[in-house]
Amino acid sequence: MGDDPPPRSVQFSVSPLPKNPLGEGRYIRTAAALIIGDEILNGKTLDMNSNYFAKYCFEHGIDLKRVEVIADDEEQIIEASRRMVQNYDFVVTSGGIGPTHDDITYSSLALAFSQSLAHHPETLARMAQMIKHRTWMSTQTPQQRAAQERMALFPDGAEILFVAQDIWVPVVRLEGKLCIFPGIPTLFQKMLNALTPFLPLPPRADRPLRIQIFTERPESMIAPYLTTLQTRLRPHAIQVGSYPVLGQGVFVSLIGRDRAMTDPPVPENGTQGNGRRIWLAEVAREVEQEVDGHVVSDEEVAARKGQCKALVAPVEIAASIGLHIGKGSLKAKY
């Protein structure tokens, strides 16, 4: 059989923006991700989607509270989806929406929210338009066609959102909160980004800023100062973290909203502090001085972490052949 002819460029219409599913004036504050697939749990496939979703949430001011990986199991999907929808503003599922016997996400979620399954005509039409050029279409058996059409068999009370002009697969949204995505990372990422206009995201002023400071000092030397700093900044919802990099130093992370705050914080007895206004950037300058470090870009963070992976390799190789690298020859990362 010869190769399929190249597909024509297909452009679909995008769904109109709906009303805010959370209610007028409300925004997404919390989120959770439900990663579905036996192949994730048995190590066959590396989960990239939860990491991408975590970055998406941070960039848009959403507090990602939970990530779970579960099997292709109806009871697990039902229990986890109900719990997450009850507890969080925005829930995504990833995986289990293909044509095979173990793709049970749509059917399980229909049961979870007391809905029936029904083929979605517009999705079937878009699917057919996208694949009609393929030569195997003319030789499909009824069983193969039925398997293909399972990918358009949705809970009948769901909201169907076509978010991109070049993708026939919709984002299926349940309860105004739970959005169903494919597990393929490229599709997951593209569809999540395209879903952005359909989401009631927090205002830009409410989105967090992350500043990272790198120091060559050991973590134990800066730990007392960071503990005191976190105690002072906790009332202002600023998170202080430290992340050692093997053989190099420590990244100190400051996460908060870049707006003025009172320092010192208001004491518990209700009396006012001195009212001086400071910013997250001022805190970063203080940290630079205290830990003898400097603010670094995301690119420098990635570069240093890449060097760390290169340093870890000899340790792993030595362990695999029964060698021992003496204490003090490499610093431990913990």
Tab-separated table of C-alpha atoms in Angstrom:
chain	number	residue	atom	x	y	z
A	1	MET	CA	0.000	0.000	0.000
A	2	GLY	CA	1.349	3.443	-0.916
A	3	ASP	CA	1.764	6.316	1.489
A	4	ASP	CA	-1.234	8.456	2.330
A	5	PRO	CA	-1.429	11.701	0.363
A	6	PRO	CA	-0.428	14.773	2.368
A	7	PRO	CA	-3.360	16.187	4.320
A	8	ARG	CA	-4.883	19.476	3.316
A	9	SER	CA	-4.724	22.317	5.778
A	10	VAL	CA	-7.957	22.102	7.760
A	11	GLN	CA	-9.204	25.097	9.714
A	12	PHE	CA	-12.053	24.694	12.179
A	13	SER	CA	-14.057	27.363	13.943
A	14	VAL	CA	-13.342	28.022	17.615
A	15	SER	CA	-16.141	27.914	20.174
A	16	PRO	CA	-17.510	31.261	21.378
A	17	LEU	CA	-16.423	32.271	24.857
A	18	PRO	CA	-18.986	31.118	27.427
A	19	LYS	CA	-20.089	32.802	30.620
A	20	ASN	CA	-17.878	32.414	33.659
A	21	PRO	CA	-18.569	28.836	34.830
A	22	LEU	CA	-17.683	29.764	38.423
A	23	GLY	CA	-20.084	32.684	38.537
A	24	GLU	CA	-19.807	36.393	37.830
A	25	GLY	CA	-16.813	38.028	39.488
A	26	ARG	CA	-15.210	34.762	40.606
A	27	TYR	CA	-11.761	33.590	39.560
A	28	ILE	CA	-9.842	30.337	39.594
A	29	ARG	CA	-7.755	30.288	42.757
A	30	THR	CA	-6.914	26.600	43.221
A	31	ALA	CA	-6.253	23.695	40.863
A	32	ALA	CA	-5.527	19.970	40.746
A	33	ALA	CA	-4.319	17.537	38.092
A	34	LEU	CA	-5.430	13.932	37.658
A	35	ILE	CA	-2.985	11.986	35.484
A	36	ILE	CA	-4.597	8.763	34.265
A	37	GLY	CA	-2.747	5.799	32.811
A	38	ASP	CA	-1.261	2.425	33.658
A	39	GLU	CA	1.686	3.324	31.424
A	40	ILE	CA	2.622	6.180	33.770
A	41	LEU	CA	2.496	3.980	36.858
A	42	ASN	CA	4.533	1.141	35.353
A	43	GLY	CA	7.239	3.472	34.074
A	44	LYS	CA	6.649	2.917	30.361
A	45	THR	CA	5.722	6.567	29.792
A	46	LEU	CA	7.201	9.631	31.460
A	47	ASP	CA	4.578	12.059	32.759
A	48	MET	CA	5.360	15.499	31.336
A	49	ASN	CA	1.876	16.947	31.608
A	50	SER	CA	1.742	17.550	35.353
A	51	ASN	CA	4.988	19.525	35.192
A	52	TYR	CA	3.689	21.645	32.325
A	53	PHE	CA	0.418	22.202	34.166
A	54	ALA	CA	2.302	23.275	37.298
A	55	LYS	CA	4.196	25.894	35.303
A	56	TYR	CA	0.968	27.046	33.655
A	57	CYS	CA	-0.728	27.476	37.020
A	58	PHE	CA	2.180	29.429	38.476
A	59	GLU	CA	2.347	31.771	35.490
A	60	HIS	CA	-1.372	32.497	35.740
A	61	GLY	CA	-1.592	32.996	39.479
A	62	ILE	CA	-3.320	29.689	40.263
A	63	ASP	CA	-2.352	27.745	43.368
A	64	LEU	CA	-1.823	24.134	42.252
A	65	LYS	CA	-2.766	22.130	45.320
A	66	ARG	CA	-2.636	18.517	44.187
A	67	VAL	CA	-1.335	16.167	41.490
A	68	GLU	CA	-2.388	12.512	41.452
A	69	VAL	CA	-1.421	9.662	39.138
A	70	ILE	CA	-3.926	6.821	38.989
A	71	ALA	CA	-4.502	3.679	36.941
A	72	ASP	CA	-6.975	3.181	34.113
A	73	ASP	CA	-9.488	2.086	36.706
A	74	GLU	CA	-13.119	3.188	36.767
A	75	GLU	CA	-13.506	3.315	40.545
A	76	GLN	CA	-10.305	5.300	41.013
A	77	ILE	CA	-11.277	7.815	38.328
A	78	ILE	CA	-14.747	8.279	39.825
A	79	GLU	CA	-13.494	8.773	43.376
A	80	ALA	CA	-10.630	11.114	42.511
A	81	SER	CA	-12.607	13.275	40.075
A	82	ARG	CA	-15.502	13.806	42.488
A	83	ARG	CA	-13.147	14.718	45.316
A	84	MET	CA	-11.130	17.143	43.220
A	85	VAL	CA	-14.159	18.904	41.756
A	86	GLN	CA	-15.502	19.370	45.267
A	87	ASN	CA	-12.239	20.812	46.600
A	88	TYR	CA	-10.698	22.857	43.768
A	89	ASP	CA	-11.708	25.534	41.246
A	90	PHE	CA	-9.956	24.034	38.210
A	91	VAL	CA	-9.242	20.347	37.591
A	92	VAL	CA	-7.591	18.780	34.559
A	93	THR	CA	-7.430	15.133	33.594
A	94	SER	CA	-4.818	13.773	31.222
A	95	GLY	CA	-5.010	10.494	29.327
A	96	GLY	CA	-7.458	7.705	28.633
A	97	ILE	CA	-9.515	9.263	25.813
A	98	GLY	CA	-8.316	7.189	22.851
A	99	PRO	CA	-10.084	4.409	20.898
A	100	THR	CA	-8.877	1.318	22.793
A	101	HIS	CA	-10.416	-0.818	25.524
A	102	ASP	CA	-8.408	0.805	28.318
A	103	ASP	CA	-9.409	4.353	27.332
A	104	ILE	CA	-12.169	4.749	29.889
A	105	THR	CA	-11.852	8.353	31.053
A	106	TYR	CA	-14.998	9.682	29.326
A	107	SER	CA	-17.165	6.773	30.452
A	108	SER	CA	-15.842	6.857	34.025
A	109	LEU	CA	-16.410	10.599	34.336
A	110	ALA	CA	-19.931	10.223	32.977
A	111	LEU	CA	-20.636	7.795	35.814
A	112	ALA	CA	-18.919	10.074	38.329
A	113	PHE	CA	-21.311	12.925	37.560
A	114	SER	CA	-24.465	10.889	36.808
A	115	GLN	CA	-24.518	11.446	33.062
A	116	SER	CA	-25.073	9.238	30.043
A	117	LEU	CA	-22.727	8.911	27.094
A	118	ALA	CA	-23.638	10.264	23.671
A	119	HIS	CA	-21.757	10.795	20.427
A	120	HIS	CA	-21.118	14.471	19.756
A	121	PRO	CA	-22.066	15.196	16.117
A	122	GLU	CA	-19.778	18.201	15.624
A	123	THR	CA	-16.773	16.306	16.968
A	124	LEU	CA	-17.536	13.363	14.671
A	125	ALA	CA	-17.746	15.745	11.713
A	126	ARG	CA	-14.442	17.414	12.553
A	127	MET	CA	-12.745	14.064	13.047
A	128	ALA	CA	-13.986	12.866	9.658
A	129	GLN	CA	-12.822	16.073	7.986
A	130	MET	CA	-9.368	15.747	9.504
A	131	ILE	CA	-8.748	12.123	8.456
A	132	LYS	CA	-10.738	11.763	5.235
A	133	HIS	CA	-7.593	11.907	3.071
A	134	ARG	CA	-6.171	8.743	4.626
A	135	THR	CA	-6.332	5.702	2.369
A	136	TRP	CA	-7.308	3.287	5.146
A	137	MET	CA	-10.604	5.121	5.645
A	138	SER	CA	-12.155	3.242	2.727
A	139	THR	CA	-11.252	-0.165	4.164
A	140	GLN	CA	-12.405	0.344	7.751
A	141	THR	CA	-14.486	-2.415	9.294
A	142	PRO	CA	-17.551	-1.515	11.392
A	143	GLN	CA	-15.605	-2.473	14.511
A	144	GLN	CA	-12.730	-0.161	13.584
A	145	ARG	CA	-15.131	2.690	12.851
A	146	ALA	CA	-16.866	2.176	16.192
A	147	ALA	CA	-13.502	2.285	17.978
A	148	GLN	CA	-12.624	5.502	16.185
A	149	GLU	CA	-15.952	7.090	17.091
A	150	ARG	CA	-15.413	6.299	20.784
A	151	MET	CA	-13.176	9.378	20.791
A	152	ALA	CA	-16.324	11.493	20.305
A	153	LEU	CA	-18.427	9.666	22.921
A	154	PHE	CA	-18.812	12.231	25.701
A	155	PRO	CA	-20.863	12.691	28.878
A	156	ASP	CA	-24.100	14.162	27.540
A	157	GLY	CA	-24.207	17.053	30.009
A	158	ALA	CA	-20.681	18.240	29.289
A	159	GLU	CA	-19.650	21.575	27.848
A	160	ILE	CA	-17.782	21.038	24.564
A	161	LEU	CA	-15.085	23.624	23.869
A	162	PHE	CA	-13.279	23.708	20.532
A	163	VAL	CA	-10.260	25.769	21.485
A	164	ALA	CA	-7.978	25.634	18.423
A	165	GLN	CA	-8.540	25.988	14.686
A	166	ASP	CA	-6.224	23.123	13.748
A	167	ILE	CA	-7.318	20.514	16.328
A	168	TRP	CA	-10.520	18.515	16.006
A	169	VAL	CA	-10.383	17.224	19.590
A	170	PRO	CA	-12.361	19.454	21.981
A	171	VAL	CA	-11.766	20.172	25.624
A	172	VAL	CA	-14.685	18.518	27.415
A	173	ARG	CA	-15.621	20.414	30.592
A	174	LEU	CA	-17.760	18.992	33.394
A	175	GLU	CA	-19.279	20.788	36.379
A	176	GLY	CA	-17.769	24.024	35.095
A	177	LYS	CA	-14.433	22.926	36.568
A	178	LEU	CA	-13.111	19.620	35.255
A	179	CYS	CA	-11.432	19.758	31.837
A	180	ILE	CA	-10.560	16.540	30.019
A	181	PHE	CA	-7.334	16.493	27.981
A	182	PRO	CA	-5.485	13.903	25.893
A	183	GLY	CA	-2.353	12.397	27.370
A	184	ILE	CA	-0.061	13.156	24.399
A	185	PRO	CA	2.186	15.944	25.756
A	186	THR	CA	2.240	18.069	22.589
A	187	LEU	CA	-1.556	18.009	22.384
A	188	PHE	CA	-1.980	18.568	26.109
A	189	GLN	CA	0.259	21.623	26.045
A	190	LYS	CA	-1.240	23.154	22.922
A	191	MET	CA	-4.817	22.632	24.074
A	192	LEU	CA	-4.125	23.921	27.584
A	193	ASN	CA	-2.643	27.114	26.178
A	194	ALA	CA	-5.554	27.493	23.769
A	195	LEU	CA	-8.025	27.034	26.632
A	196	THR	CA	-6.727	30.159	28.383
A	197	PRO	CA	-9.377	32.590	27.015
A	198	PHE	CA	-12.104	30.217	28.253
A	199	LEU	CA	-10.884	30.320	31.866
A	200	PRO	CA	-11.726	32.902	34.549
A	201	LEU	CA	-8.098	33.526	35.477
A	202	PRO	CA	-7.005	35.814	38.310
A	203	PRO	CA	-6.173	39.425	37.389
A	204	ARG	CA	-2.545	40.013	36.437
A	205	ALA	CA	-1.987	42.050	39.599
A	206	ASP	CA	-2.718	38.921	41.643
A	207	ARG	CA	-0.203	36.711	39.853
A	208	PRO	CA	2.970	35.718	41.722
A	209	LEU	CA	6.534	36.658	40.997
A	210	ARG	CA	9.489	34.354	41.607
A	211	ILE	CA	12.952	35.752	42.302
A	212	GLN	CA	15.887	33.353	42.694
A	213	ILE	CA	19.208	34.152	44.335
A	214	PHE	CA	22.241	31.897	43.908
A	215	THR	CA	24.915	31.548	46.581
A	216	GLU	CA	27.957	29.305	46.848
A	217	ARG	CA	27.548	29.069	50.611
A	218	PRO	CA	26.432	25.681	51.981
A	219	GLU	CA	22.780	25.357	52.889
A	220	SER	CA	23.535	24.759	56.575
A	221	MET	CA	25.253	28.153	56.807
A	222	ILE	CA	22.279	30.122	55.471
A	223	ALA	CA	19.529	27.994	57.058
A	224	PRO	CA	19.166	30.030	60.310
A	225	TYR	CA	18.753	33.281	58.385
A	226	LEU	CA	16.210	31.758	55.972
A	227	THR	CA	14.183	30.382	58.884
A	228	THR	CA	14.007	33.841	60.460
A	229	LEU	CA	13.175	35.426	57.100
A	230	GLN	CA	10.314	33.004	56.433
A	231	THR	CA	8.844	33.713	59.883
A	232	ARG	CA	8.945	37.444	59.166
A	233	LEU	CA	7.443	37.156	55.676
A	234	ARG	CA	4.828	34.450	56.241
A	235	PRO	CA	2.074	36.971	57.153
A	236	HIS	CA	2.666	38.591	53.760
A	237	ALA	CA	2.164	35.282	51.876
A	238	ILE	CA	5.768	35.211	50.683
A	239	GLN	CA	7.328	31.763	50.404
A	240	VAL	CA	11.032	31.301	51.051
A	241	GLY	CA	12.692	28.135	49.768
A	242	SER	CA	16.225	26.794	49.406
A	243	TYR	CA	17.329	24.267	46.800
A	244	PRO	CA	20.909	22.932	46.849
A	245	VAL	CA	22.647	22.058	43.590
A	246	LEU	CA	25.193	19.258	43.748
A	247	GLY	CA	28.731	20.591	44.015
A	248	GLN	CA	27.794	24.192	43.231
A	249	GLY	CA	25.732	26.000	45.853
A	250	VAL	CA	22.158	26.863	46.755
A	251	PHE	CA	19.259	28.604	45.040
A	252	VAL	CA	17.151	30.704	47.404
A	253	SER	CA	13.643	31.174	46.012
A	254	LEU	CA	11.268	34.013	46.907
A	255	ILE	CA	7.678	33.704	45.690
A	256	GLY	CA	5.068	36.359	46.291
A	257	ARG	CA	2.993	39.121	44.767
A	258	ASP	CA	5.116	42.103	43.790
A	259	ARG	CA	3.252	44.685	45.797
A	260	ALA	CA	3.958	46.850	48.799
A	261	MET	CA	3.632	45.341	52.263
A	262	THR	CA	4.034	46.528	55.824
A	263	ASP	CA	7.238	45.595	57.630
A	264	PRO	CA	7.344	44.554	60.368
A	265	PRO	CA	3.993	42.738	60.193
A	266	VAL	CA	1.139	43.718	62.469
A	267	PRO	CA	1.732	42.002	65.866
A	268	GLU	CA	-0.808	39.546	67.234
A	269	ASN	CA	-1.841	42.023	69.953
A	270	GLY	CA	-3.314	44.235	67.243
A	271	THR	CA	-0.952	47.203	67.600
A	272	GLN	CA	0.394	48.618	64.372
A	273	GLY	CA	3.953	48.195	63.149
A	274	ASN	CA	6.039	51.089	61.911
A	275	GLY	CA	4.196	51.097	58.571
A	276	ARG	CA	7.278	51.131	56.328
A	277	ARG	CA	6.385	49.825	52.874
A	278	ILE	CA	8.670	47.295	51.184
A	279	TRP	CA	8.540	45.246	47.965
A	280	LEU	CA	9.541	41.723	47.010
A	281	ALA	CA	12.506	43.149	45.107
A	282	GLU	CA	13.707	44.772	48.340
A	283	VAL	CA	13.557	41.406	50.077
A	284	ALA	CA	15.667	39.948	47.257
A	285	ARG	CA	18.315	42.642	47.771
A	286	GLU	CA	18.388	41.846	51.481
A	287	VAL	CA	18.840	38.131	50.743
A	288	GLU	CA	21.667	38.880	48.294
A	289	GLN	CA	23.573	40.647	51.051
A	290	GLU	CA	22.854	38.128	53.799
A	291	VAL	CA	23.837	35.018	51.808
A	292	ASP	CA	26.530	36.672	49.669
A	293	GLY	CA	24.636	35.771	46.503
A	294	HIS	CA	23.140	37.334	43.385
A	295	VAL	CA	19.810	37.268	41.571
A	296	VAL	CA	19.845	34.829	38.641
A	297	SER	CA	17.749	34.454	35.519
A	298	ASP	CA	15.675	31.402	34.634
A	299	GLU	CA	18.275	30.593	31.979
A	300	GLU	CA	21.079	30.512	34.545
A	301	VAL	CA	18.994	28.313	36.836
A	302	ALA	CA	18.428	25.827	34.003
A	303	ALA	CA	22.114	25.890	33.044
A	304	ARG	CA	23.318	25.177	36.576
A	305	LYS	CA	20.813	22.364	37.013
A	306	GLY	CA	22.035	20.898	33.725
A	307	GLN	CA	25.589	20.915	35.056
A	308	CYS	CA	24.333	19.163	38.176
A	309	LYS	CA	22.922	16.299	36.088
A	310	ALA	CA	26.302	15.901	34.418
A	311	LEU	CA	27.966	15.677	37.835
A	312	VAL	CA	25.512	13.070	39.093
A	313	ALA	CA	26.275	10.673	36.227
A	314	PRO	CA	29.707	9.480	37.512
A	315	VAL	CA	28.163	8.644	40.891
A	316	GLU	CA	25.427	6.584	39.264
A	317	ILE	CA	27.912	4.795	37.008
A	318	ALA	CA	30.206	4.026	39.943
A	319	ALA	CA	27.338	2.622	41.972
A	320	SER	CA	26.229	0.441	39.077
A	321	ILE	CA	29.632	-1.285	38.921
A	322	GLY	CA	30.085	-1.562	42.681
A	323	LEU	CA	32.558	1.294	43.221
A	324	HIS	CA	32.366	3.692	46.171
A	325	ILE	CA	33.151	7.375	45.856
A	326	GLY	CA	34.735	8.496	49.087
A	327	LYS	CA	33.098	10.872	51.505
A	328	GLY	CA	33.892	14.483	50.726
A	329	SER	CA	34.727	13.930	47.064
A	330	LEU	CA	31.213	14.997	46.086
A	331	LYS	CA	28.629	16.924	48.045
A	332	ALA	CA	25.313	15.221	48.580
A	333	LYS	CA	22.100	16.758	47.310
A	334	TYR	CA	19.133	16.249	49.580
